[in-house]
Coordinates of C-alpha atoms in Angstrom, one line a residue:
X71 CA -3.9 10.8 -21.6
X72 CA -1.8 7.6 -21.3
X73 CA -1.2 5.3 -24.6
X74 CA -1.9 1.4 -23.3
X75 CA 2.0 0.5 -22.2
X76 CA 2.8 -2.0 -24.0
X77 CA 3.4 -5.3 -21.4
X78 CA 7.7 -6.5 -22.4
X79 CA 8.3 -10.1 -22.7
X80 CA 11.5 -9.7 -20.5
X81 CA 13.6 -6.8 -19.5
X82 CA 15.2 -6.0 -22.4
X83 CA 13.9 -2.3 -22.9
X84 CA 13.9 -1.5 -18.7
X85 CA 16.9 0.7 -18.1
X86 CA 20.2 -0.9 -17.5
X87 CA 20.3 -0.3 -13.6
X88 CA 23.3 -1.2 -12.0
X89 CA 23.1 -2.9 -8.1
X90 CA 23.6 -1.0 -5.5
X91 CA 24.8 -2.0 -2.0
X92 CA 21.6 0.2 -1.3
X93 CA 19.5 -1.6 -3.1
X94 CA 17.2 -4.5 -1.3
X95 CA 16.9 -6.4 -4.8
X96 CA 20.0 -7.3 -7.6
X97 CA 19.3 -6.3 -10.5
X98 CA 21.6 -7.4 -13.6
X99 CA 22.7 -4.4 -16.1
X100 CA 20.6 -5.9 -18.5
X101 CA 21.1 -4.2 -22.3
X102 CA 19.2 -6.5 -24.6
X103 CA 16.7 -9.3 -24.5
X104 CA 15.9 -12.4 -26.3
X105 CA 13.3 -14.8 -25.3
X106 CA 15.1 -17.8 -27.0
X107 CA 17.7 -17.2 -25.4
X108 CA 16.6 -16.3 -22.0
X109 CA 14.7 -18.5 -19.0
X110 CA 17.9 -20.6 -19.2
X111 CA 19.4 -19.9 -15.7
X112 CA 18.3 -18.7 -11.9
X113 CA 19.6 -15.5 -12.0
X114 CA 18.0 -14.5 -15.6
X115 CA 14.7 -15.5 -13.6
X116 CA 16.2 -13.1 -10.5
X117 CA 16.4 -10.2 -13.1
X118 CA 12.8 -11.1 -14.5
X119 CA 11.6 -10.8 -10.8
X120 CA 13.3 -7.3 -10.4
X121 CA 12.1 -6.1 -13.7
X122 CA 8.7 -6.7 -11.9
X123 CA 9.7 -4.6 -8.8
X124 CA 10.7 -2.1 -11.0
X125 CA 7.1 -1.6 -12.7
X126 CA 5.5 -1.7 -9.2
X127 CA 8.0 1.3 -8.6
X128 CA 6.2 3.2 -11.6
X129 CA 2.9 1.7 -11.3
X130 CA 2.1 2.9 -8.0
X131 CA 5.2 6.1 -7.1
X132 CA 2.5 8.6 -6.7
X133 CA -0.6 6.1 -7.6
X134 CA -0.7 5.0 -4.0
X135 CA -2.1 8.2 -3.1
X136 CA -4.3 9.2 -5.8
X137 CA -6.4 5.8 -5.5
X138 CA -6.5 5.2 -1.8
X139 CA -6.7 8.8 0.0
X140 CA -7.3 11.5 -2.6
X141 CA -10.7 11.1 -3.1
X142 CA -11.3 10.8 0.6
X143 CA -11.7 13.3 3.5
X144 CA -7.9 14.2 4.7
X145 CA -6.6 15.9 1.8
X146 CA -6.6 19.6 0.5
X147 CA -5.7 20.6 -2.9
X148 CA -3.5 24.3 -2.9
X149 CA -3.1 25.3 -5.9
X150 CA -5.5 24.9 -9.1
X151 CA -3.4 24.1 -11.5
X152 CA -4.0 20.2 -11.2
X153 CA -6.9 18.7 -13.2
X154 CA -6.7 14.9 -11.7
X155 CA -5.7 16.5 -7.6
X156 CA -8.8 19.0 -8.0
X157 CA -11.3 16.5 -9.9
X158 CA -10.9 13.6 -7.5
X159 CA -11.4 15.9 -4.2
X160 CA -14.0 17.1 -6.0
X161 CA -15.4 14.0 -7.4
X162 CA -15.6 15.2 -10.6
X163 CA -14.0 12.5 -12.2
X164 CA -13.7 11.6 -16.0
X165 CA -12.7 8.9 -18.6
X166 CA -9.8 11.1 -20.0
X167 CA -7.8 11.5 -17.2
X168 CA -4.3 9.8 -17.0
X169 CA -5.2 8.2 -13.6
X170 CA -8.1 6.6 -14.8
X171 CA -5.5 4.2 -17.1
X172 CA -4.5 0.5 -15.8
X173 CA -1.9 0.1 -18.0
X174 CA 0.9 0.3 -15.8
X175 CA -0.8 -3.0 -13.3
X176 CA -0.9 -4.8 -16.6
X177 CA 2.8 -4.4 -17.1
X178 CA 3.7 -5.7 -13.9
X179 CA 0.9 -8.4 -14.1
X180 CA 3.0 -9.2 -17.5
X181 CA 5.8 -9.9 -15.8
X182 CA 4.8 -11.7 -13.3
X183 CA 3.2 -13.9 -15.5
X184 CA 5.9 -14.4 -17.5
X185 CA 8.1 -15.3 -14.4
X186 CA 5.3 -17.5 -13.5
X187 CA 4.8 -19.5 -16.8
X188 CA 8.6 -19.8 -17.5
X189 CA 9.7 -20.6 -13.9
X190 CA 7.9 -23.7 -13.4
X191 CA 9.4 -24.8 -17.2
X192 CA 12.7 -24.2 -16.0
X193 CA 12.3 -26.5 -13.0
X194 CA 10.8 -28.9 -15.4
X195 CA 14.1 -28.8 -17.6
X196 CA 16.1 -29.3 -14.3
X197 CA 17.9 -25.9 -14.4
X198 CA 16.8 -25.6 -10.2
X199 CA 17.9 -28.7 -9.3
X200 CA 19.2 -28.3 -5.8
X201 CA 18.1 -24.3 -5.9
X202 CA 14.6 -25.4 -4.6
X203 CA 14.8 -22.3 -2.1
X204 CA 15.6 -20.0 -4.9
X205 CA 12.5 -21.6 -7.1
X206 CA 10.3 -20.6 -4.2
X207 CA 11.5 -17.6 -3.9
X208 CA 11.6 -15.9 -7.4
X209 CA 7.8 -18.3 -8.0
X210 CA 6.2 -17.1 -4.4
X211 CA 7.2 -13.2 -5.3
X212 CA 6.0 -13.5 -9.2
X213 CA 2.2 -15.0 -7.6
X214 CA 2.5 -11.8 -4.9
X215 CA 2.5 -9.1 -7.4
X216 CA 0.4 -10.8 -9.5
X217 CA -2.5 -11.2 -6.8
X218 CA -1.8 -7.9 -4.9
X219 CA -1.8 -5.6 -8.7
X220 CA -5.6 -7.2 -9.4
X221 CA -6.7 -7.1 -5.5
X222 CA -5.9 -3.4 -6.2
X223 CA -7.5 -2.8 -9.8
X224 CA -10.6 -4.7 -8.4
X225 CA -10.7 -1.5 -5.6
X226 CA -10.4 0.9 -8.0
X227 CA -12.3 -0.5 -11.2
X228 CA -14.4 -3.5 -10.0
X229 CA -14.3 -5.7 -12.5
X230 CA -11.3 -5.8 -14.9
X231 CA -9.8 -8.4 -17.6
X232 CA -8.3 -11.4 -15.9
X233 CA -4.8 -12.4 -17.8
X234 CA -2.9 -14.9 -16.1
X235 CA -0.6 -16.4 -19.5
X236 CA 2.1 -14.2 -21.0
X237 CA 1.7 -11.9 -23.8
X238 CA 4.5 -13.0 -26.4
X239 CA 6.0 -11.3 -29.7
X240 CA 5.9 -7.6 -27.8
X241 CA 2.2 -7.9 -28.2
X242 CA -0.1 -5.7 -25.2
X243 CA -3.0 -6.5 -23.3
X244 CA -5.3 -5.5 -26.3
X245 CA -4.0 -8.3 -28.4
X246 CA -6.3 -11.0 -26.2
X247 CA -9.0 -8.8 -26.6
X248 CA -10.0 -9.0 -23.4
X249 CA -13.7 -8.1 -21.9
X250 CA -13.5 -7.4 -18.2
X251 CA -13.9 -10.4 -15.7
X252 CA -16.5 -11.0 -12.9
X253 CA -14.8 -9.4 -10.2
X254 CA -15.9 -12.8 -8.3
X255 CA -13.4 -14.6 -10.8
X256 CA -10.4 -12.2 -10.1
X257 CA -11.2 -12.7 -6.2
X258 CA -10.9 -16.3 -6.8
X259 CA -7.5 -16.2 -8.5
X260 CA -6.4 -13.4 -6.2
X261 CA -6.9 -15.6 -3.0
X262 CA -5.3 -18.7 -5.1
X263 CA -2.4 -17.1 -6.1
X264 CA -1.7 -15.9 -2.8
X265 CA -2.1 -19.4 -0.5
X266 CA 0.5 -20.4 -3.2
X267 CA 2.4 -17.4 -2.8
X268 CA 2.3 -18.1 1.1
X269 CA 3.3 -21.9 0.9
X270 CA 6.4 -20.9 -1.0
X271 CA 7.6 -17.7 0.6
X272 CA 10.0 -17.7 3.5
X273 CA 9.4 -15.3 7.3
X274 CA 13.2 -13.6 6.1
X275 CA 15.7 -13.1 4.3
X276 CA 19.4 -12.6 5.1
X277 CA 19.2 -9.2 3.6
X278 CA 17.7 -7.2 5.9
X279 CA 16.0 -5.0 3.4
X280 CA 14.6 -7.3 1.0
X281 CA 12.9 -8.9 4.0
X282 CA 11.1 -5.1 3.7
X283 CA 11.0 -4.6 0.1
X284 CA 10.1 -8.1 -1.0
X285 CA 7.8 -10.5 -0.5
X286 CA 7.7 -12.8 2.5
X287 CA 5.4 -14.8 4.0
X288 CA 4.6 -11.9 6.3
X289 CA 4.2 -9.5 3.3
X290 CA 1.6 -12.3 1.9
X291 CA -0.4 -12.9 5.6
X292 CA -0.4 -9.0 5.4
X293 CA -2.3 -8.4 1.7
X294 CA -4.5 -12.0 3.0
X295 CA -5.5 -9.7 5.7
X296 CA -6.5 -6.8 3.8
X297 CA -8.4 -9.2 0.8
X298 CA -10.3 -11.1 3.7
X299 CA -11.2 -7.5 5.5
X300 CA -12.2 -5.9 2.4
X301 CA -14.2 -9.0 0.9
X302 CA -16.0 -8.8 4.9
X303 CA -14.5 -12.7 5.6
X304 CA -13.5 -11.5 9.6
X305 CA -12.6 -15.2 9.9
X306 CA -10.0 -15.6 7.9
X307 CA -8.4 -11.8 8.3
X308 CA -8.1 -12.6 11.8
X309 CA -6.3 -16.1 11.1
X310 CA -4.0 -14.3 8.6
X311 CA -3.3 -11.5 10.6
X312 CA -2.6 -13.3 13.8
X313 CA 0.0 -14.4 11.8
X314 CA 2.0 -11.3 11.6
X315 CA 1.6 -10.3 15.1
X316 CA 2.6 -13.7 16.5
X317 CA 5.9 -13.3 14.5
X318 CA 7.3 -10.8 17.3
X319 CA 10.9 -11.3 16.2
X320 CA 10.2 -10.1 12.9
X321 CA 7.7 -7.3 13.6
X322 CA 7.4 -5.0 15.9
X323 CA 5.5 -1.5 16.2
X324 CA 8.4 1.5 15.7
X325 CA 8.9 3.4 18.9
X326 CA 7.2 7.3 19.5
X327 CA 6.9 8.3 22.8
X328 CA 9.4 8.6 25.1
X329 CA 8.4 8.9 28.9
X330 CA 12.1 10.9 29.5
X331 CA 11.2 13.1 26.5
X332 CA 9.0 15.9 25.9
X333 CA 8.8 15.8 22.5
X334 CA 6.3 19.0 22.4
X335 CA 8.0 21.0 24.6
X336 CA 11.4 20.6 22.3
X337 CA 12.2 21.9 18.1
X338 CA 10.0 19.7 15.7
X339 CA 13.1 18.7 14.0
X340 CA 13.5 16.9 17.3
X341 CA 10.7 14.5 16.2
X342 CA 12.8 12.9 13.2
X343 CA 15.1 10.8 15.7
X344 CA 12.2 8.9 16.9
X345 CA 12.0 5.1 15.6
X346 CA 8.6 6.5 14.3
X347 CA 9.5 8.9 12.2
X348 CA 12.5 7.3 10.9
X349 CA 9.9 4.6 9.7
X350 CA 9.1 6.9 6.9
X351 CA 12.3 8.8 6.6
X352 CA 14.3 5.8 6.0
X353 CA 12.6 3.1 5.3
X354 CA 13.0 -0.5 6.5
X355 CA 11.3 -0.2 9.9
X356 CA 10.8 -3.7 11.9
X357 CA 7.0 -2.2 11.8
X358 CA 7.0 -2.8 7.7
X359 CA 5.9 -5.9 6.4
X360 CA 6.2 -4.9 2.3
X361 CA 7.1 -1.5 1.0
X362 CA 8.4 -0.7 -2.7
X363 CA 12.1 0.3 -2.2
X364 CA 13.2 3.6 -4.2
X365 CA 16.8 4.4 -4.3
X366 CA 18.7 8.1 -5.8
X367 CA 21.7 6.1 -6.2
X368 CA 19.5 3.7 -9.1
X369 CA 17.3 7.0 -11.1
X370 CA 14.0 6.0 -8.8
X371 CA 11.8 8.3 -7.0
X372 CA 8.8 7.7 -5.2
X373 CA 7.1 11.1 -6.1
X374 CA 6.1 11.9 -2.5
X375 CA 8.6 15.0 -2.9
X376 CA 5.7 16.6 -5.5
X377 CA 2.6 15.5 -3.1
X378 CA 3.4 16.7 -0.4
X379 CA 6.8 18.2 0.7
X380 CA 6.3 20.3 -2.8
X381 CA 9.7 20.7 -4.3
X382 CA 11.1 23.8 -5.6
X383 CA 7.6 24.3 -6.1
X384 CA 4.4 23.9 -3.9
X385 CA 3.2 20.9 -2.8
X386 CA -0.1 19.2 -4.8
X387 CA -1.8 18.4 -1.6
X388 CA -1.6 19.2 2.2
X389 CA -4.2 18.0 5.2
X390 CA -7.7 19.6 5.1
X391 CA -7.8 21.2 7.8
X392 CA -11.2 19.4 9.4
X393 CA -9.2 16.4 9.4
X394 CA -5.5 18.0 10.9
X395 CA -7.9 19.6 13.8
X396 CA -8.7 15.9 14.7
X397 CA -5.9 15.3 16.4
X398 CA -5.2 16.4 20.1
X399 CA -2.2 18.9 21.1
X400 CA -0.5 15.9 22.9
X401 CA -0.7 13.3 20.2
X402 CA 3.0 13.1 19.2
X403 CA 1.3 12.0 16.2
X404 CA 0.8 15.5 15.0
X405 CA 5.0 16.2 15.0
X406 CA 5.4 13.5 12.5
X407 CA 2.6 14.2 10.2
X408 CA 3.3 17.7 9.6
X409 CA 5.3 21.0 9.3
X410 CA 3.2 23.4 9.9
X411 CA -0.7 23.3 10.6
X412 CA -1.5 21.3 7.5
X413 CA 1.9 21.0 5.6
X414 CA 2.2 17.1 5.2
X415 CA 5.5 16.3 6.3
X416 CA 5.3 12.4 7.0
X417 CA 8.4 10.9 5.1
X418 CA 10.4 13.9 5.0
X419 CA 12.8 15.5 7.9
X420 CA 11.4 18.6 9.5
X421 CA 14.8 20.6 8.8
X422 CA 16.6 20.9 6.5
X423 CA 17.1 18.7 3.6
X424 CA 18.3 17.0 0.3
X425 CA 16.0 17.8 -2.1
X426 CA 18.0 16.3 -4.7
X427 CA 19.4 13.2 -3.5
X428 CA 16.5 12.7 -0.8
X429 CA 13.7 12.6 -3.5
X430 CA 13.5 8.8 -3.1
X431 CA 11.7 8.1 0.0
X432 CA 9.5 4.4 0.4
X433 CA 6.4 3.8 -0.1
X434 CA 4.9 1.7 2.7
X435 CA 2.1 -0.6 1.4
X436 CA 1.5 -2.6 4.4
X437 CA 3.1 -2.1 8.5
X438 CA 2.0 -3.6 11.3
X439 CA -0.3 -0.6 12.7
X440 CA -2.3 -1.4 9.8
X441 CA -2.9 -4.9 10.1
X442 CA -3.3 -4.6 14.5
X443 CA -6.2 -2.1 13.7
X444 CA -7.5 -4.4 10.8
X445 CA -7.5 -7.1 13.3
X446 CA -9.2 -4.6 15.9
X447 CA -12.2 -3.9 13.3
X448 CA -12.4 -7.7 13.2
X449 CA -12.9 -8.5 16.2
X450 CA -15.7 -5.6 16.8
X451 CA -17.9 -7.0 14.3
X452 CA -17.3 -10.9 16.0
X453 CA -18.3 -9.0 19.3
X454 CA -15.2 -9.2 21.3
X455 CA -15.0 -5.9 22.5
X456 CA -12.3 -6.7 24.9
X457 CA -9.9 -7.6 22.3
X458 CA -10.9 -5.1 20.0
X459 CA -10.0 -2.8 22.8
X460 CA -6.6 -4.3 23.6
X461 CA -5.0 -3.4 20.1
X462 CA -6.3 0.0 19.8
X463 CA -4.7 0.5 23.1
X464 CA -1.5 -1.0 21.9
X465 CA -1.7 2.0 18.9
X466 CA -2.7 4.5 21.4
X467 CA -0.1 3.8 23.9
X468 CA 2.8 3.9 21.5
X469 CA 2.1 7.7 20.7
X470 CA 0.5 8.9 24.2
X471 CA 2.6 6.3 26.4
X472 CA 0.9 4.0 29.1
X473 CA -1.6 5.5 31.5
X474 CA -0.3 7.4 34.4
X475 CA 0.8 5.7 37.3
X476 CA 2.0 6.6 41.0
X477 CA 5.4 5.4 39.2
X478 CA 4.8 6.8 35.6
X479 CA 3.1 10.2 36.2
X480 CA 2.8 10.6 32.6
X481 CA 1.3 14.0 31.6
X482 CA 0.0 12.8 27.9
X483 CA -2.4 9.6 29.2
X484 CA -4.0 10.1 32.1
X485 CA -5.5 7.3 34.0
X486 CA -8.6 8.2 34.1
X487 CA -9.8 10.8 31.2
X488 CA -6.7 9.7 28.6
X489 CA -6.8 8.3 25.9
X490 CA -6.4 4.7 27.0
X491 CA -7.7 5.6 30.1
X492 CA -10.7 4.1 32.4
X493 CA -13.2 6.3 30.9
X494 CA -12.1 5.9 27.4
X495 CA -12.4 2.5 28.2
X496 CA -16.0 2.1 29.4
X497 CA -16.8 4.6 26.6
X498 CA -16.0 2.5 23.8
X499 CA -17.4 -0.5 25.3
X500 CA -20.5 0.7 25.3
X501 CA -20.7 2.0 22.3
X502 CA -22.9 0.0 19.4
X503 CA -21.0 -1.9 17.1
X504 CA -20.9 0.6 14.5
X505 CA -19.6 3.3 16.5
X506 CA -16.8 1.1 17.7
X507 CA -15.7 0.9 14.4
X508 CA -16.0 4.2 13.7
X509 CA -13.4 4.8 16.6
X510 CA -11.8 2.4 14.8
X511 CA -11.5 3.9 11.5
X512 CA -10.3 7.0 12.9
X513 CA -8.1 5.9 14.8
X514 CA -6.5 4.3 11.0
X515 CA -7.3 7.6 9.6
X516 CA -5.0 9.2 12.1
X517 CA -1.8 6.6 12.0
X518 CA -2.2 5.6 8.6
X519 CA -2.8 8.9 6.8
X520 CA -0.7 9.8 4.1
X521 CA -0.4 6.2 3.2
X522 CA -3.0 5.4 0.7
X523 CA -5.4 3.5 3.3
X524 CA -8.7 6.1 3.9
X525 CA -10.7 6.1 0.4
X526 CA -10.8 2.2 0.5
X527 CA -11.5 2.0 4.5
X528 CA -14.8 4.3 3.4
X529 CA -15.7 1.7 0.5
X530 CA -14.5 -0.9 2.1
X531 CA -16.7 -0.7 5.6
X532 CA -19.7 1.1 3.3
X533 CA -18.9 4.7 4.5
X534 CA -17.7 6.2 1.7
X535 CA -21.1 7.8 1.0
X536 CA -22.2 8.9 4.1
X537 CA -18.8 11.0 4.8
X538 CA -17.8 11.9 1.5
X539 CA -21.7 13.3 0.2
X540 CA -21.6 16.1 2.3
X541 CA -17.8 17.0 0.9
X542 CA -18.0 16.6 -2.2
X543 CA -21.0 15.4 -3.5
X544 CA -20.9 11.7 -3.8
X545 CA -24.3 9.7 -3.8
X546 CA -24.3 7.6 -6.4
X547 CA -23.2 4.0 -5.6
X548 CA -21.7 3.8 -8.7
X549 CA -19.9 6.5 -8.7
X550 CA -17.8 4.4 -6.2
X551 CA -15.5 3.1 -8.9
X552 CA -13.4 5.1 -11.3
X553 CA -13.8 5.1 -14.6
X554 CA -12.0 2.9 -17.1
X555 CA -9.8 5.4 -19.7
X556 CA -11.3 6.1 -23.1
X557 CA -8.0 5.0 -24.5
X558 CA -8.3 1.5 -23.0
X559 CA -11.9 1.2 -24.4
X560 CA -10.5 2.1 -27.7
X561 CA -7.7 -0.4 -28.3
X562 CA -9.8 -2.6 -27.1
X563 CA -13.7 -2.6 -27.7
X564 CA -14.8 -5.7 -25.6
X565 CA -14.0 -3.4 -22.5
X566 CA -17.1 -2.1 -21.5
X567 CA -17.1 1.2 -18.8
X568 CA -18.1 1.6 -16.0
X569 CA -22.0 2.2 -15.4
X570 CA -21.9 5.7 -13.9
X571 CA -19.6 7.1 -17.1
X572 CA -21.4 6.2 -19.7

C-alpha cells in the first residue's frame, strides 16, 4: 500500500536530471528549492513545467494500462504471482491495493497549480514582458495536465476532491481536508481549463519532439474530443476533433501496408521498419498528438518492458487469446501487436534487443487513429452512416491497403468481400445504430489495444457490463468505479468510498 505522496511546492526534491539532446523538454539540474526565492524568472517557471512532466512520467508509466485495459476483455494474466494483474482481470478488486491510490495525479495536479497560480503573478510583476509566447506556453501546458489528470481520476473514481490553489509549506492534499467533489463540478473545471488551455497553446513547436511530448493545441482538441465523447456531447467531439484531422500538415496516420510488400510472407522482424511500428518503437510519430516522453539517457522508464515484453523475467500480461483470434491472418495488424500467438509485442522490436538501454519506450496517450474512430462513433449516433463509414475505411485501408483494382490486384482487400469492400460496405450500413458502433469499438479494440483505451470505451459507451459479466463477473453498476485506497480515507476522513466497497 502507497503512503499519500506528499504534493512539493517546486522541484526542489525531483532528481537533478540533466538535458539531453534526446529529451523533448529542458529540464534545469535543479539541487535545492526555495519558494521565496523562486517564480522570479521564465525559465524557473520552464523547470516548474518539467517537474510536472516528470510526475506524469510516474503517475501514469505502467498506470496507463492498469486503469484503461486491464480490467477489460484483451488481457491475460500468466503468472499468479501478481495480486493487482490477477484481481482486476478478475474483478476482484479491493481498497488495499497500491492501484487503487490517487496520490500520484495529485502531485502533478500540485504542480500544475503551482505553475498556474504563480505564472499569472509573474506576468503581473512584468517578469514576461515581451515573452508573451513563452507565458502561453508554460500557462496553456500547466491548465492541460491539470484538466487531463482529473478527466482521468473522474474515469477511474467518479467523484474526487477538486484542488485548483497550491498546497504551501510542504503540506499534502490532506491538509485542505478535502471531501470529494460532484463529479459535475470537476467536469466543469475540466472543460474550463482546457478552452483556456486551447486559446493559449500553439499547432507546433520548433522542436519536433515536444510538438509530441507536450501540449499543443492539437494535444488539447485531442483530450476535448475524448471529454466531449465520454460526457455523450457528439456535437462538440466532432467540432474538436475536426480539428485534428483538418491539420494535415501536422498529423497524419503512420504508414502499414505496403502494396510492393508482402509483409506476411517475409521474417516478423520485417514488420519493425514499417512507419507503423516505428510509431511505438520510437516514439514521435506524425500520427501522435501527446505522448509522455521517457528517455534511458535521463533514469526514466515507461514500464512497458515488465507488462508486456517481460524482462529477464516473464511478462505480467499477454493477449487473451479470444481477443488475439479476432483478428484475420491478413491484418498486418497482427505482426505489430505480437510475437508469438499472444505475446504482446507492440512497442518493442520483434528481434533482438536492448533490454537495458531500450527499457524506455513512450507512452502514447492520444494518436490520430484514436480520435478518426472517436469521430466515426460520433457520427453513427448523429445518423450519418456514410461518414461514419469513410473513417473506418481510412483505418482499414491503412493495414489491408485499398480495395483491389484491375490496376491494384491487391490480395489483402478484395473488392467485393474485403474488408473495405462492397459487401462490407452494405453490411455495416444496414446495421442498427448500435451494431455500427459495435464495429466501431472493435475496430478501436484492434488498433488501439495495448494503449489504455478498451476498459473506458466499455464504460464509456455503457458496455462494460454486458461484455465483461460473462468474464469476470461484473454486474454491479457500481462496481464500475474503483475503489478509493484505505490510506487516503485515513489521512483524510471527509473522503467518503466508493458505494460498492463499503
Amino acid at each position: 500500500m502507497k503512503n499519500i505522496i506528499k504534493l512539493l511546492t517546486g522541484l526542489g526534491c525531483l532528481l537533478a536530471v540533466v538535458s539531453s539532446c534526446k529529451s523533448a523538454l529542458d529540464r534545469d539540474p535543479l539541487t535545492e528549492y526555495a519558494y521565496d526565492n523562486y517564480w522570479n524568472e521564465p525559465s524557473q517557471a520552464s523547470a516548474a513545467l518539467s517537474g510536472a512532466y516528470f510526475r506524469l512520467q510516474s503517475t501514469l508509466n505502467t498506470e496507463f494500462v492498469l486503469y484503461g485495459e486491464a480490467r477489460a476483455d484483451i488481457l491475460a494474466v500468466p503468472r499468479e504471482d501478481n495480486v493487482t494483474n490477477i484481481a482486476l482481470l478478475g474483478n476482484r478488486l479491493s481498497p488495499d491495493l497500491g492501484i487503487t491510490d490517487w496520490s500520484n495525479f495529485y502531485r502533478v495536479i500540485g504542480q500544475a497549480n503551482l505553475i498556474i497560480k504563480n505564472v499569472k503573478e509573474m506576468r503581473e510583476r512584468g517578469v514576461y514582458v515581451n515573452q508573451t509566447a513563452e507565458y502561453n506556453r508554460v500557462l496553456g501546458q500547466a491548465l492541460g495536465l491539470r484538466a487531463y489528470c482529473y478527466l482521468l481520476m473522474t474515469k477511474v473514481w467518479g467523484n474526487v476532491p477538486l484542488i485548483t490553489e497550491p498546497i504551501l509549506n510542504n503540506g499534502d492534499i490532506n491538509s485542505f481536508k478535502t471531501p470529494r467533489t460532484d463529479s459535475l463540478k470537476v467536469y466543469n473545471q475540466v472543460a474550463t481549463d482546457l478552452l483556456q488551455a486551447r486559446d493559449l497553446l500553439p499547432a507546433s513547436y520548433t522542436d519536433a519532439k515536444r510538438t509530441r511530448a507536450t501540449l499543443t493545441k492539437g494535444g488539447i482538441d485531442a483530450i476535448l474530443t475524448d471529454y466531449y465523447m465520454w460526457r455523450n456531447n457528439v456535437d462538440s467531439a466532432l467540432i474538436f476533433s475536426k480539428n485534428i484531422l483538418d491539420n494535415t500538415a501536422q498529423y497524419r496516420l503512420a504508414a502499414l501496408y505496403d502494396p510492393n510488400i508482402d509483409y506476411l510472407s517475409r521474417p516478423q522482424v520485417d514488420i519493425d521498419n514499417t512507419e507503423y511500428a516505428k510509431m511505438f518503437i520510437d516514439g514521435f510519430s506524425p500520427e501522435s498528438i501527446f505522448e509522455i516522453e521517457y528517455s534511458f539517457e535521463e533514469g526514466t522508464t515507461s514500464g512497458l518492458l515488465a507488462l508486456f515484453a517481460g524482462g529477464s523475467g516473464v511478462a505480467q500480461f499477454v493477449a487473451n487469446a479470444n481477443f488475439a483470434s479476432k483478428f484475420s491472418s491478413t491484418d498486418l495488424r497482427t505482426l505489430t501487436n505480437f510475437r508469438s500467438s499472444v505475446q504482446i509485442f507492440k512497442q518493442f522490436p520483434k528481434g533482438t534487443f536492448d533490454r537495458t538501454t531500450q527499457n524506455d519506450k513512450n507512452v502514447i496517450l492520444y494518436r490520430l487513429a484514436d480520435i478518426i474512430l472517436l469521430r466515426a462513433e460520433a457520427f453513427v449516433t448523429k445518423g450519418d452512416r456514410n461518414a461514419a463509414w469513410n473513417l473506418l475505411k481510412r483505418i482499414r485501408e491503412r493495414t489491408f491497403g485499398p480495395v483491389a483494382t484491375a490496376t491494384n490486384p491487391n490480395q489483402y482487400n478484395n473488392a467485393v468481400t474485403g474488408p473495405t469492400g462492397s459487401d462490407e460496405m452494405a453490411r455495416f450500413m444496414a446495421l442498427s445504430r448500435s451494431a455500427a458502433i459495435d464495429v466501431i469499438l472493435e475496430e478501436r479494440q484492434k488498433e488501439l489495444c495495448f494503449e489504455g483505451k478498451r476498459w473506458f470505451d466499455l464504460v464509456r459507451t455503457r458496455r462494460a457490463i454486458s461484455v465483461m459479466g460473462p468474464i469476470n463477473g461484473l454486474t454491479n453498476p457500481e462496481n464500475i468505479l474503483f475503489p478509493i485506497n484505505l490510506n487516503i480515507i485515513r489521512l483524510n476522513p471527509s473522503i467518503e468510498q466508493n458505494n460498492f466497497y463499503k
